[in-house]
PDB file of C-alpha atoms and ligand atoms in Angstrom:
ATOM      1  CA  MET P  18       0.108  -0.036  -0.118  1.00  0.00           C
ATOM      2  CA  TRP P  19       2.826   2.456   0.898  1.00  0.00           C
ATOM      3  CA  ARG P  20       5.109   1.178  -1.861  1.00  0.00           C
ATOM      4  CA  ARG P  21       5.196   4.540  -3.893  1.00  0.00           C
ATOM      5  CA  ARG P  22       5.020   6.792  -0.949  1.00  0.00           C
ATOM      6  CA  ARG P  23       6.969   6.980   2.401  1.00  0.00           C
ATOM      7  CA  PRO P  24       5.281   4.796   4.757  1.00  0.00           C
ATOM      8  CA  PRO P  25       3.670   6.450   7.948  1.00  0.00           C
ATOM      9  CA  VAL P  26       5.765   7.082  10.981  1.00  0.00           C
ATOM     10  CA  ILE P  27       4.258   6.673  14.459  1.00  0.00           C
ATOM     11  CA  ALA P  28       6.340   7.947  17.157  1.00  0.00           C
ATOM     12  CA  LEU P  29       5.876   6.913  20.911  1.00  0.00           C
ATOM     13  CA  LEU P  30       7.590   9.085  23.634  1.00  0.00           C
ATOM     14  CA  GLY P  31       7.819   9.330  27.369  1.00  0.00           C
ATOM     15  CA  VAL P  32      10.256   8.875  30.302  1.00  0.00           C
ATOM     16  CA  ASP P  33      11.726   5.534  30.979  1.00  0.00           C
ATOM     17  CA  GLY P  34       9.299   2.982  32.382  1.00  0.00           C
ATOM     18  CA  VAL P  35       6.199   4.588  31.038  1.00  0.00           C
ATOM     19  CA  GLY P  36       5.681   1.696  28.652  1.00  0.00           C
ATOM     20  CA  LYS P  37       6.936   2.877  25.209  1.00  0.00           C
ATOM     21  CA  THR P  38       8.674  -0.378  24.363  1.00  0.00           C
ATOM     22  CA  THR P  39       5.737  -2.638  25.483  1.00  0.00           C
ATOM     23  CA  GLN P  40       3.172  -0.560  23.589  1.00  0.00           C
ATOM     24  CA  ALA P  41       5.360  -0.054  20.394  1.00  0.00           C
ATOM     25  CA  ARG P  42       6.036  -3.668  19.951  1.00  0.00           C
ATOM     26  CA  ARG P  43       2.347  -4.553  20.517  1.00  0.00           C
ATOM     27  CA  LEU P  44       1.211  -1.875  18.161  1.00  0.00           C
ATOM     28  CA  ALA P  45       3.499  -3.229  15.383  1.00  0.00           C
ATOM     29  CA  ARG P  46       2.036  -6.719  15.986  1.00  0.00           C
ATOM     30  CA  THR P  47      -1.592  -5.481  16.029  1.00  0.00           C
ATOM     31  CA  LEU P  48      -1.239  -3.433  12.859  1.00  0.00           C
ATOM     32  CA  THR P  49       0.366  -6.131  10.940  1.00  0.00           C
ATOM     33  CA  ALA P  50      -2.255  -8.797  12.052  1.00  0.00           C
ATOM     34  CA  ALA P  51      -4.911  -6.187  10.880  1.00  0.00           C
ATOM     35  CA  GLY P  52      -3.372  -6.075   7.390  1.00  0.00           C
ATOM     36  CA  GLN P  53      -1.289  -2.969   7.770  1.00  0.00           C
ATOM     37  CA  PRO P  54       2.370  -4.263   7.935  1.00  0.00           C
ATOM     38  CA  ALA P  55       4.197  -2.407  10.613  1.00  0.00           C
ATOM     39  CA  SER P  56       7.743  -2.788  12.079  1.00  0.00           C
ATOM     40  CA  TYR P  57       9.044  -1.806  15.497  1.00  0.00           C
ATOM     41  CA  PHE P  58      12.184   0.226  15.641  1.00  0.00           C
ATOM     42  CA  GLU P  59      14.060   1.230  18.847  1.00  0.00           C
ATOM     43  CA  ASN P  60      15.698   4.716  18.627  1.00  0.00           C
ATOM     44  CA  GLY P  61      17.726   4.987  21.704  1.00  0.00           C
ATOM     45  CA  GLY P  62      20.675   7.287  22.372  1.00  0.00           C
ATOM     46  CA  GLY P  63      22.885   4.562  23.583  1.00  0.00           C
ATOM     47  CA  ARG P  64      22.501   5.233  27.224  1.00  0.00           C
ATOM     48  CA  PRO P  65      22.302   1.569  28.163  1.00  0.00           C
ATOM     49  CA  LEU P  66      25.729   1.041  26.548  1.00  0.00           C
ATOM     50  CA  LEU P  67      27.451   4.238  27.645  1.00  0.00           C
ATOM     51  CA  ASP P  68      26.372   4.458  31.310  1.00  0.00           C
ATOM     52  CA  PRO P  69      27.519   0.926  32.248  1.00  0.00           C
ATOM     53  CA  LEU P  70      30.778   1.494  30.385  1.00  0.00           C
ATOM     54  CA  ALA P  71      31.247   4.795  32.268  1.00  0.00           C
ATOM     55  CA  ARG P  72      30.687   3.182  35.649  1.00  0.00           C
ATOM     56  CA  ARG P  73      33.097   0.296  34.869  1.00  0.00           C
ATOM     57  CA  LEU P  74      35.728   3.006  34.196  1.00  0.00           C
ATOM     58  CA  GLY P  75      34.919   4.620  37.437  1.00  0.00           C
ATOM     59  CA  ARG P  76      32.792   7.487  36.147  1.00  0.00           C
ATOM     60  CA  ARG P  77      29.233   8.421  37.080  1.00  0.00           C
ATOM     61  CA  ASP P  78      27.671   8.269  33.598  1.00  0.00           C
ATOM     62  CA  GLY P  79      28.273   8.962  29.951  1.00  0.00           C
ATOM     63  CA  PRO P  80      28.529  12.667  30.221  1.00  0.00           C
ATOM     64  CA  ASP P  81      31.055  12.247  33.167  1.00  0.00           C
ATOM     65  CA  LEU P  82      33.076  10.012  31.015  1.00  0.00           C
ATOM     66  CA  LEU P  83      33.130  11.875  27.697  1.00  0.00           C
ATOM     67  CA  GLY P  84      32.471  15.453  28.790  1.00  0.00           C
ATOM     68  CA  ARG P  85      29.061  17.076  27.950  1.00  0.00           C
ATOM     69  CA  ARG P  86      29.838  18.374  24.384  1.00  0.00           C
ATOM     70  CA  VAL P  87      31.338  15.096  23.182  1.00  0.00           C
ATOM     71  CA  HIS P  88      28.673  13.065  24.943  1.00  0.00           C
ATOM     72  CA  VAL P  89      25.841  14.990  23.294  1.00  0.00           C
ATOM     73  CA  ALA P  90      27.477  14.540  19.964  1.00  0.00           C
ATOM     74  CA  VAL P  91      27.941  10.744  20.348  1.00  0.00           C
ATOM     75  CA  GLU P  92      24.385  10.368  21.816  1.00  0.00           C
ATOM     76  CA  ALA P  93      22.676  12.490  19.046  1.00  0.00           C
ATOM     77  CA  THR P  94      24.745  10.629  16.313  1.00  0.00           C
ATOM     78  CA  TYR P  95      23.908   7.264  17.638  1.00  0.00           C
ATOM     79  CA  ARG P  96      20.158   8.135  17.763  1.00  0.00           C
ATOM     80  CA  GLY P  97      20.341   9.858  14.425  1.00  0.00           C
ATOM     81  CA  LEU P  98      21.795   6.797  12.768  1.00  0.00           C
ATOM     82  CA  ALA P  99      19.187   4.547  14.418  1.00  0.00           C
ATOM     83  CA  ILE P 100      16.377   6.763  13.134  1.00  0.00           C
ATOM     84  CA  THR P 101      17.979   6.815   9.554  1.00  0.00           C
ATOM     85  CA  ARG P 102      18.286   3.173   9.543  1.00  0.00           C
ATOM     86  CA  ALA P 103      14.636   2.713  10.731  1.00  0.00           C
ATOM     87  CA  LEU P 104      13.186   5.099   8.019  1.00  0.00           C
ATOM     88  CA  ALA P 105      15.246   3.440   5.311  1.00  0.00           C
ATOM     89  CA  LEU P 106      14.071   0.000   6.243  1.00  0.00           C
ATOM     90  CA  SER P 107      10.490   1.138   6.581  1.00  0.00           C
ATOM     91  CA  ARG P 108      10.807   2.762   3.043  1.00  0.00           C
ATOM     92  CA  LEU P 109      12.452  -0.259   1.547  1.00  0.00           C
ATOM     93  CA  THR P 110       9.857  -2.759   2.951  1.00  0.00           C
ATOM     94  CA  GLY P 111       6.827  -0.429   2.574  1.00  0.00           C
ATOM     95  CA  ARG P 112       5.954  -1.068   6.298  1.00  0.00           C
ATOM     96  CA  ILE P 113       4.701   1.466   8.773  1.00  0.00           C
ATOM     97  CA  ALA P 114       7.453   2.507  11.079  1.00  0.00           C
ATOM     98  CA  VAL P 115       6.478   2.388  14.814  1.00  0.00           C
ATOM     99  CA  MET P 116       9.288   4.336  16.443  1.00  0.00           C
ATOM    100  CA  ASP P 117      10.091   3.715  20.237  1.00  0.00           C
ATOM    101  CA  ARG P 118      11.490   7.148  20.691  1.00  0.00           C
ATOM    102  CA  TYR P 119      12.179   9.755  18.025  1.00  0.00           C
ATOM    103  CA  THR P 120      14.092  13.051  17.550  1.00  0.00           C
ATOM    104  CA  TYR P 121      11.944  14.739  20.333  1.00  0.00           C
ATOM    105  CA  CYS P 122      13.504  12.429  22.808  1.00  0.00           C
ATOM    106  CA  GLN P 123      16.974  13.791  22.123  1.00  0.00           C
ATOM    107  CA  TYR P 124      15.727  17.348  22.459  1.00  0.00           C
ATOM    108  CA  ALA P 125      13.962  16.388  25.690  1.00  0.00           C
ATOM    109  CA  VAL P 126      17.077  14.645  27.180  1.00  0.00           C
ATOM    110  CA  MET P 127      19.265  17.626  26.216  1.00  0.00           C
ATOM    111  CA  GLY P 128      16.796  20.027  27.747  1.00  0.00           C
ATOM    112  CA  LEU P 129      16.864  17.931  30.914  1.00  0.00           C
ATOM    113  CA  ARG P 130      20.543  18.208  31.285  1.00  0.00           C
ATOM    114  CA  GLY P 131      20.817  21.730  30.059  1.00  0.00           C
ATOM    115  CA  ASP P 132      22.990  20.505  27.088  1.00  0.00           C
ATOM    116  CA  GLY P 133      23.783  22.711  24.142  1.00  0.00           C
ATOM    117  CA  THR P 134      22.553  26.068  25.504  1.00  0.00           C
ATOM    118  CA  GLY P 135      24.344  29.322  26.170  1.00  0.00           C
ATOM    119  CA  ASP P 136      27.778  29.464  24.292  1.00  0.00           C
ATOM    120  CA  ASP P 137      27.502  25.961  23.236  1.00  0.00           C
ATOM    121  CA  ASP P 138      25.056  25.882  20.319  1.00  0.00           C
ATOM    122  CA  GLY P 139      24.799  22.067  20.347  1.00  0.00           C
ATOM    123  CA  ALA P 140      21.058  22.116  20.671  1.00  0.00           C
ATOM    124  CA  ARG P 141      20.661  24.257  17.401  1.00  0.00           C
ATOM    125  CA  ARG P 142      23.211  21.877  15.680  1.00  0.00           C
ATOM    126  CA  VAL P 143      21.321  18.753  16.671  1.00  0.00           C
ATOM    127  CA  ARG P 144      17.873  20.222  15.562  1.00  0.00           C
ATOM    128  CA  ALA P 145      19.558  21.300  12.150  1.00  0.00           C
ATOM    129  CA  ALA P 146      21.025  17.677  11.786  1.00  0.00           C
ATOM    130  CA  TYR P 147      17.643  16.126  12.617  1.00  0.00           C
ATOM    131  CA  ARG P 148      15.667  18.581  10.326  1.00  0.00           C
ATOM    132  CA  ARG P 149      15.826  16.086   7.394  1.00  0.00           C
ATOM    133  CA  PHE P 150      13.745  13.499   9.331  1.00  0.00           C
ATOM    134  CA  PRO P 151       9.960  13.479   8.536  1.00  0.00           C
ATOM    135  CA  LEU P 152       7.430  14.916  10.864  1.00  0.00           C
ATOM    136  CA  PRO P 153       5.643  11.795  12.149  1.00  0.00           C
ATOM    137  CA  ASP P 154       1.871  11.183  11.261  1.00  0.00           C
ATOM    138  CA  LEU P 155       1.314  10.749  15.007  1.00  0.00           C
ATOM    139  CA  VAL P 156       3.439  11.581  18.059  1.00  0.00           C
ATOM    140  CA  VAL P 157       2.073  10.060  21.303  1.00  0.00           C
ATOM    141  CA  LEU P 158       3.605  11.187  24.666  1.00  0.00           C
ATOM    142  CA  PHE P 159       2.920   8.499  27.343  1.00  0.00           C
ATOM    143  CA  THR P 160       2.396  10.011  30.857  1.00  0.00           C
ATOM    144  CA  ALA P 161       2.498   8.339  34.122  1.00  0.00           C
ATOM    145  CA  PRO P 162       3.366   9.283  37.662  1.00  0.00           C
ATOM    146  CA  ALA P 163       7.177   9.209  38.203  1.00  0.00           C
ATOM    147  CA  THR P 164       6.748   6.720  41.148  1.00  0.00           C
ATOM    148  CA  LEU P 165       4.920   4.182  38.759  1.00  0.00           C
ATOM    149  CA  ALA P 166       7.620   4.671  36.026  1.00  0.00           C
ATOM    150  CA  GLN P 167      10.223   4.040  38.509  1.00  0.00           C
ATOM    151  CA  GLN P 168       8.555   0.884  39.803  1.00  0.00           C
ATOM    152  CA  ARG P 169       8.188  -0.500  36.265  1.00  0.00           C
ATOM    153  CA  VAL P 170      11.890   0.259  35.652  1.00  0.00           C
ATOM    154  CA  GLU P 171      12.858  -1.580  38.860  1.00  0.00           C
ATOM    155  CA  ARG P 172      10.672  -4.464  37.849  1.00  0.00           C
ATOM    156  CA  ARG P 173      12.448  -4.678  34.391  1.00  0.00           C
ATOM    157  CA  GLY P 174      15.627  -5.300  36.448  1.00  0.00           C
ATOM    158  CA  ARG P 175      18.014  -3.844  33.832  1.00  0.00           C
ATOM    159  CA  ASP P 176      18.575  -0.383  35.228  1.00  0.00           C
ATOM    160  CA  HIS P 177      17.526   2.103  37.926  1.00  0.00           C
ATOM    161  CA  GLU P 178      15.942   5.449  37.650  1.00  0.00           C
ATOM    162  CA  ASP P 179      16.054   8.458  40.002  1.00  0.00           C
ATOM    163  CA  LEU P 180      12.524   9.738  40.899  1.00  0.00           C
ATOM    164  CA  ASP P 181      13.657  13.366  40.521  1.00  0.00           C
ATOM    165  CA  ARG P 182      15.284  12.621  37.095  1.00  0.00           C
ATOM    166  CA  LEU P 183      11.945  11.078  35.994  1.00  0.00           C
ATOM    167  CA  THR P 184       9.928  14.024  37.165  1.00  0.00           C
ATOM    168  CA  ALA P 185      12.298  16.546  35.399  1.00  0.00           C
ATOM    169  CA  PHE P 186      12.420  14.403  32.172  1.00  0.00           C
ATOM    170  CA  ALA P 187       8.718  14.448  31.950  1.00  0.00           C
ATOM    171  CA  GLU P 188       8.729  18.213  32.368  1.00  0.00           C
ATOM    172  CA  ALA P 189      11.372  18.504  29.670  1.00  0.00           C
ATOM    173  CA  TYR P 190       8.970  16.732  27.123  1.00  0.00           C
ATOM    174  CA  ARG P 191       6.137  19.133  28.019  1.00  0.00           C
ATOM    175  CA  ASP P 192       8.574  22.173  27.671  1.00  0.00           C
ATOM    176  CA  LEU P 193       9.441  21.194  24.093  1.00  0.00           C
ATOM    177  CA  PRO P 194       8.305  23.828  21.450  1.00  0.00           C
ATOM    178  CA  GLU P 195       6.707  20.808  19.559  1.00  0.00           C
ATOM    179  CA  ALA P 196       4.832  19.524  22.650  1.00  0.00           C
ATOM    180  CA  ALA P 197       1.526  21.096  21.564  1.00  0.00           C
ATOM    181  CA  ALA P 198       1.379  18.697  18.596  1.00  0.00           C
ATOM    182  CA  PHE P 199       1.814  15.699  20.851  1.00  0.00           C
ATOM    183  CA  HIS P 200      -1.054  13.486  21.897  1.00  0.00           C
ATOM    184  CA  GLU P 201      -0.746  12.888  25.526  1.00  0.00           C
ATOM    185  CA  LEU P 202      -1.837   9.441  26.623  1.00  0.00           C
ATOM    186  CA  PRO P 203      -1.974   8.622  30.357  1.00  0.00           C
ATOM    187  CA  ALA P 204      -0.238   5.190  30.490  1.00  0.00           C
ATOM    188  CA  SER P 205      -0.884   4.113  34.160  1.00  0.00           C
ATOM    189  CA  GLY P 206      -3.234   1.372  33.062  1.00  0.00           C
ATOM    190  CA  THR P 207      -2.635  -2.102  32.088  1.00  0.00           C
ATOM    191  CA  PRO P 208      -1.088  -2.899  28.808  1.00  0.00           C
ATOM    192  CA  ASP P 209      -4.421  -3.882  27.310  1.00  0.00           C
ATOM    193  CA  GLU P 210      -6.033  -0.543  28.655  1.00  0.00           C
ATOM    194  CA  VAL P 211      -3.335   1.634  27.184  1.00  0.00           C
ATOM    195  CA  HIS P 212      -3.336  -0.201  23.927  1.00  0.00           C
ATOM    196  CA  ALA P 213      -7.211   0.076  23.716  1.00  0.00           C
ATOM    197  CA  VAL P 214      -6.779   3.899  23.664  1.00  0.00           C
ATOM    198  CA  LEU P 215      -3.717   4.001  21.478  1.00  0.00           C
ATOM    199  CA  TYR P 216      -4.733   1.763  18.589  1.00  0.00           C
ATOM    200  CA  PRO P 217      -7.908   3.980  17.545  1.00  0.00           C
ATOM    201  CA  LEU P 218      -5.526   6.942  17.588  1.00  0.00           C
ATOM    202  CA  VAL P 219      -3.186   5.312  15.242  1.00  0.00           C
ATOM    203  CA  THR P 220      -5.807   3.980  12.862  1.00  0.00           C
ATOM    204  CA  GLU P 221      -7.219   7.528  12.797  1.00  0.00           C
ATOM    205  CA  ALA P 222      -3.894   8.992  11.804  1.00  0.00           C
ATOM    206  CA  LEU P 223      -3.449   6.297   9.198  1.00  0.00           C
ATOM    207  CA  GLY P 224      -6.823   7.116   7.826  1.00  0.00           C
ATOM    208  CA  ARG P 225      -5.948  10.697   7.470  1.00  0.00           C
ATOM    209  CA  ARG P 226      -2.871   9.734   5.537  1.00  0.00           C
ATOM    210  CA  LEU P 227      -4.959   7.455   3.210  1.00  0.00           C
ATOM    211  CA  ASP P 228      -7.250  10.461   2.707  1.00  0.00           C
ATOM    212  CA  ARG P 229      -4.538  12.610   1.240  1.00  0.00           C
ATOM    213  CA  PRO P 230      -4.386  10.969  -2.216  1.00  0.00           C
ATOM    214  CA  ALA P 231      -8.160  11.395  -2.559  1.00  0.00           C
ATOM    215  CA  VAL P 232      -7.807  15.133  -1.654  1.00  0.00           C
ATOM    216  CA  ARG P 233      -4.888  15.491  -4.340  1.00  0.00           C
ATOM    217  CA  ALA P 234      -6.973  13.566  -6.949  1.00  0.00           C
ATOM    218  CA  ARG P 235      -9.852  15.939  -6.403  1.00  0.00           C
ATOM    219  CA  ALA P 236      -7.522  18.992  -6.638  1.00  0.00           C
ATOM    220  CA  THR P 237      -6.024  17.602  -9.939  1.00  0.00           C
ATOM    221  CA  HIS P 238      -9.478  16.921 -11.322  1.00  0.00           C
ATOM    222  CA  LEU P 239     -10.691  20.496 -10.574  1.00  0.00           C
ATOM    223  CA  LEU P 240      -7.508  21.996 -12.045  1.00  0.00           C
ATOM    224  CA  ARG P 241      -8.180  20.022 -15.218  1.00  0.00           C
ATOM    225  CA  GLU P 242     -11.773  21.122 -15.309  1.00  0.00           C
ATOM    226  CA  ARG P 243     -10.676  24.815 -15.086  1.00  0.00           C
ATOM    227  CA  ALA P 244      -8.085  24.299 -17.646  1.00  0.00           C
ATOM    228  CA  THR P 245     -10.578  23.014 -20.232  1.00  0.00           C
ATOM    229  CA  ARG P 246     -12.820  25.914 -19.661  1.00  0.00           C
ATOM    230  CA  ARG P 247     -10.204  28.485 -20.263  1.00  0.00           C
ATOM    231  CA  PRO P 248      -9.087  29.365 -23.712  1.00  0.00           C
ATOM    232  CA  THR P 249      -5.635  27.824 -23.735  1.00  0.00           C
ATOM    233  CA  SER P 250      -3.380  27.786 -26.792  1.00  0.00           C
ATOM    234  CA  SER P 251      -4.198  24.047 -27.297  1.00  0.00           C
ATOM    235  CA  ARG P 252      -7.778  24.930 -27.652  1.00  0.00           C
ATOM    236  CA  ARG P 253      -6.844  27.800 -30.043  1.00  0.00           C
ATOM    237  CA  ASN P 254      -4.866  25.159 -31.914  1.00  0.00           C
ATOM    238  CA  VAL P 255      -8.046  22.906 -32.215  1.00  0.00           C
ATOM    239  CA  GLY P 256     -10.027  25.836 -33.591  1.00  0.00           C
ATOM    240  CA  TRP P 257      -7.236  26.433 -36.233  1.00  0.00           C
ATOM    241  CA  LEU P 258      -7.335  22.746 -37.070  1.00  0.00           C
ATOM    242  CA  ARG P 259     -11.135  22.758 -37.594  1.00  0.00           C
ATOM    243  CA  ARG P 260     -10.912  25.927 -39.749  1.00  0.00           C
ATOM    244  CA  ARG P 261      -8.359  24.272 -41.721  1.00  0.00           C
ATOM    245  CA  THR P 262     -10.144  21.042 -42.279  1.00  0.00           C
ATOM    246  CA  GLU P 263     -13.274  23.049 -43.346  1.00  0.00           C
ATOM    247  CA  ALA P 264     -11.309  24.967 -45.845  1.00  0.00           C
ATOM    248  CA  ARG P 265      -9.769  21.813 -47.328  1.00  0.00           C
ATOM    249  CA  GLN P 266     -13.310  20.247 -47.671  1.00  0.00           C
ATOM    250  CA  LEU P 267     -14.506  23.438 -49.428  1.00  0.00           C
ATOM    251  CA  HIS P 268     -11.549  23.334 -51.936  1.00  0.00           C
ATOM    252  CA  GLY P 269     -11.389  19.544 -52.289  1.00  0.00           C
ATOM    253  CA  SER P 270      -7.753  19.277 -51.205  1.00  0.00           C
ATOM    254  CA  SER P 271      -6.300  17.400 -48.324  1.00  0.00           C
ATOM    255  CA  ASN P 272      -2.554  17.849 -48.796  1.00  0.00           C
ATOM    256  CA  HIS P 273      -2.174  21.241 -50.307  1.00  0.00           C
ATOM    257  CA  PRO P 274      -3.030  24.555 -48.983  1.00  0.00           C
ATOM    258  CA  PRO P 275      -6.180  26.257 -50.324  1.00  0.00           C
ATOM    259  CA  PRO P 276      -5.702  28.163 -53.572  1.00  0.00           C
ATOM    260  CA  ARG P 277      -5.348  31.852 -53.132  1.00  0.00           C
ATOM    261  CA  SER P 278      -8.619  33.550 -54.053  1.00  0.00           C
ATOM    262  CA  THR P 279      -6.851  36.144 -56.167  1.00  0.00           C
ATOM    263  CA  ARG P 280      -5.770  33.553 -58.707  1.00  0.00           C
TER     264      ARG P 280
HETATM  265  C1  LIG A 302       3.408  -0.709  29.971  1.00  0.00           C
HETATM  266  C2  LIG A 302       3.763  -1.541  30.988  1.00  0.00           C
HETATM  267  C3  LIG A 302       4.948  -1.932  31.395  1.00  0.00           C
HETATM  268  N1  LIG A 302       5.221  -2.783  32.528  1.00  0.00           N
HETATM  269  C4  LIG A 302       6.585  -3.307  32.694  1.00  0.00           C
HETATM  270  C5  LIG A 302       7.191  -3.841  31.386  1.00  0.00           C
HETATM  271  C6  LIG A 302       8.676  -3.412  31.504  1.00  0.00           C
HETATM  272  O1  LIG A 302       9.444  -4.446  32.242  1.00  0.00           O
HETATM  273  C7  LIG A 302       8.706  -2.174  32.288  1.00  0.00           C
HETATM  274  C8  LIG A 302       8.977  -0.960  31.559  1.00  0.00           C
HETATM  275  O2  LIG A 302       8.079  -0.910  30.411  1.00  0.00           O
HETATM  276  P1  LIG A 302       8.780  -0.500  29.069  1.00  0.00           P
HETATM  277  O3  LIG A 302       7.762  -0.662  27.976  1.00  0.00           O
HETATM  278  O4  LIG A 302      10.090  -1.128  28.887  1.00  0.00           O
HETATM  279  O5  LIG A 302       8.925   1.073  29.309  1.00  0.00           O
HETATM  280  P2  LIG A 302       9.771   2.149  28.457  1.00  0.00           P
HETATM  281  O6  LIG A 302      10.102   1.559  27.080  1.00  0.00           O
HETATM  282  O7  LIG A 302       9.004   3.244  28.423  1.00  0.00           O
HETATM  283  O8  LIG A 302      11.009   2.293  29.132  1.00  0.00           O
HETATM  284  O9  LIG A 302       7.390  -2.079  32.997  1.00  0.00           O
HETATM  285  C9  LIG A 302       4.226  -3.006  33.464  1.00  0.00           C
HETATM  286  O10 LIG A 302       4.503  -3.714  34.367  1.00  0.00           O
HETATM  287  N2  LIG A 302       3.014  -2.633  33.144  1.00  0.00           N
HETATM  288  C10 LIG A 302       2.680  -1.889  32.110  1.00  0.00           C
HETATM  289  O11 LIG A 302       1.500  -1.479  31.912  1.00  0.00           O
END
């Protein structure tokens, strides 16, 4: 269905533990089962790799290991490459891209840490580099109390999250200039409950996308209609052809111009 056009992009955002991965994987499966092939893509900034490495080397985290400027460059490049790969695979396969995190997560995490502001124009450079990525057809920001997100992260058993950091991170998402276009979805319920709200939002966004060719076809039709009403050069040519044919019929010649009346 999406072979000739860029397949839709659905981006799921939110702080750690809010349920992005759970919902994104499920969404890709449900869409595929419903005949709308979709793929799940994870677009992290490499934190699960960098932070443990930093700790092994006796540092607190990635920024402490690399310095703020280098860390942002590494993180934004890592995420940018993940998004590039995801979009390329989606385009090649014609499958809807369900994005677990997107460009906005980089902007939010930089806002949270205060990276790339003041003398350092890192934030502007990251935004400039990410400008080539398409606007998603739907951006969903999952929200949940920080305590619940923290419990979920603990239950996952892979990492730990500080409560204050989760609260500030949620604020950083809401402070983004793009936040007005995000669809906020409370994600405190069970995975079934959250999916039941998410899925109709997604199908509605896909429907809007499917409507676009119809709008374009109608516009093309109206333009053609207008063009045939206006006296264009091609219509004048048709008139000239008709007059020439009539003249030839009058003078009984098909291949030669009509004789001049003065002769
Ligand atoms: C969505 C959800 C997740 N979980 C669990 C599954 C995971 O182990 C953990 C974190 O969910 P996860 O989807 O990994 O969150 P995120 O991608 O936003 O960091 O919480 C619940 O217990 N209940 C839920 O409703």
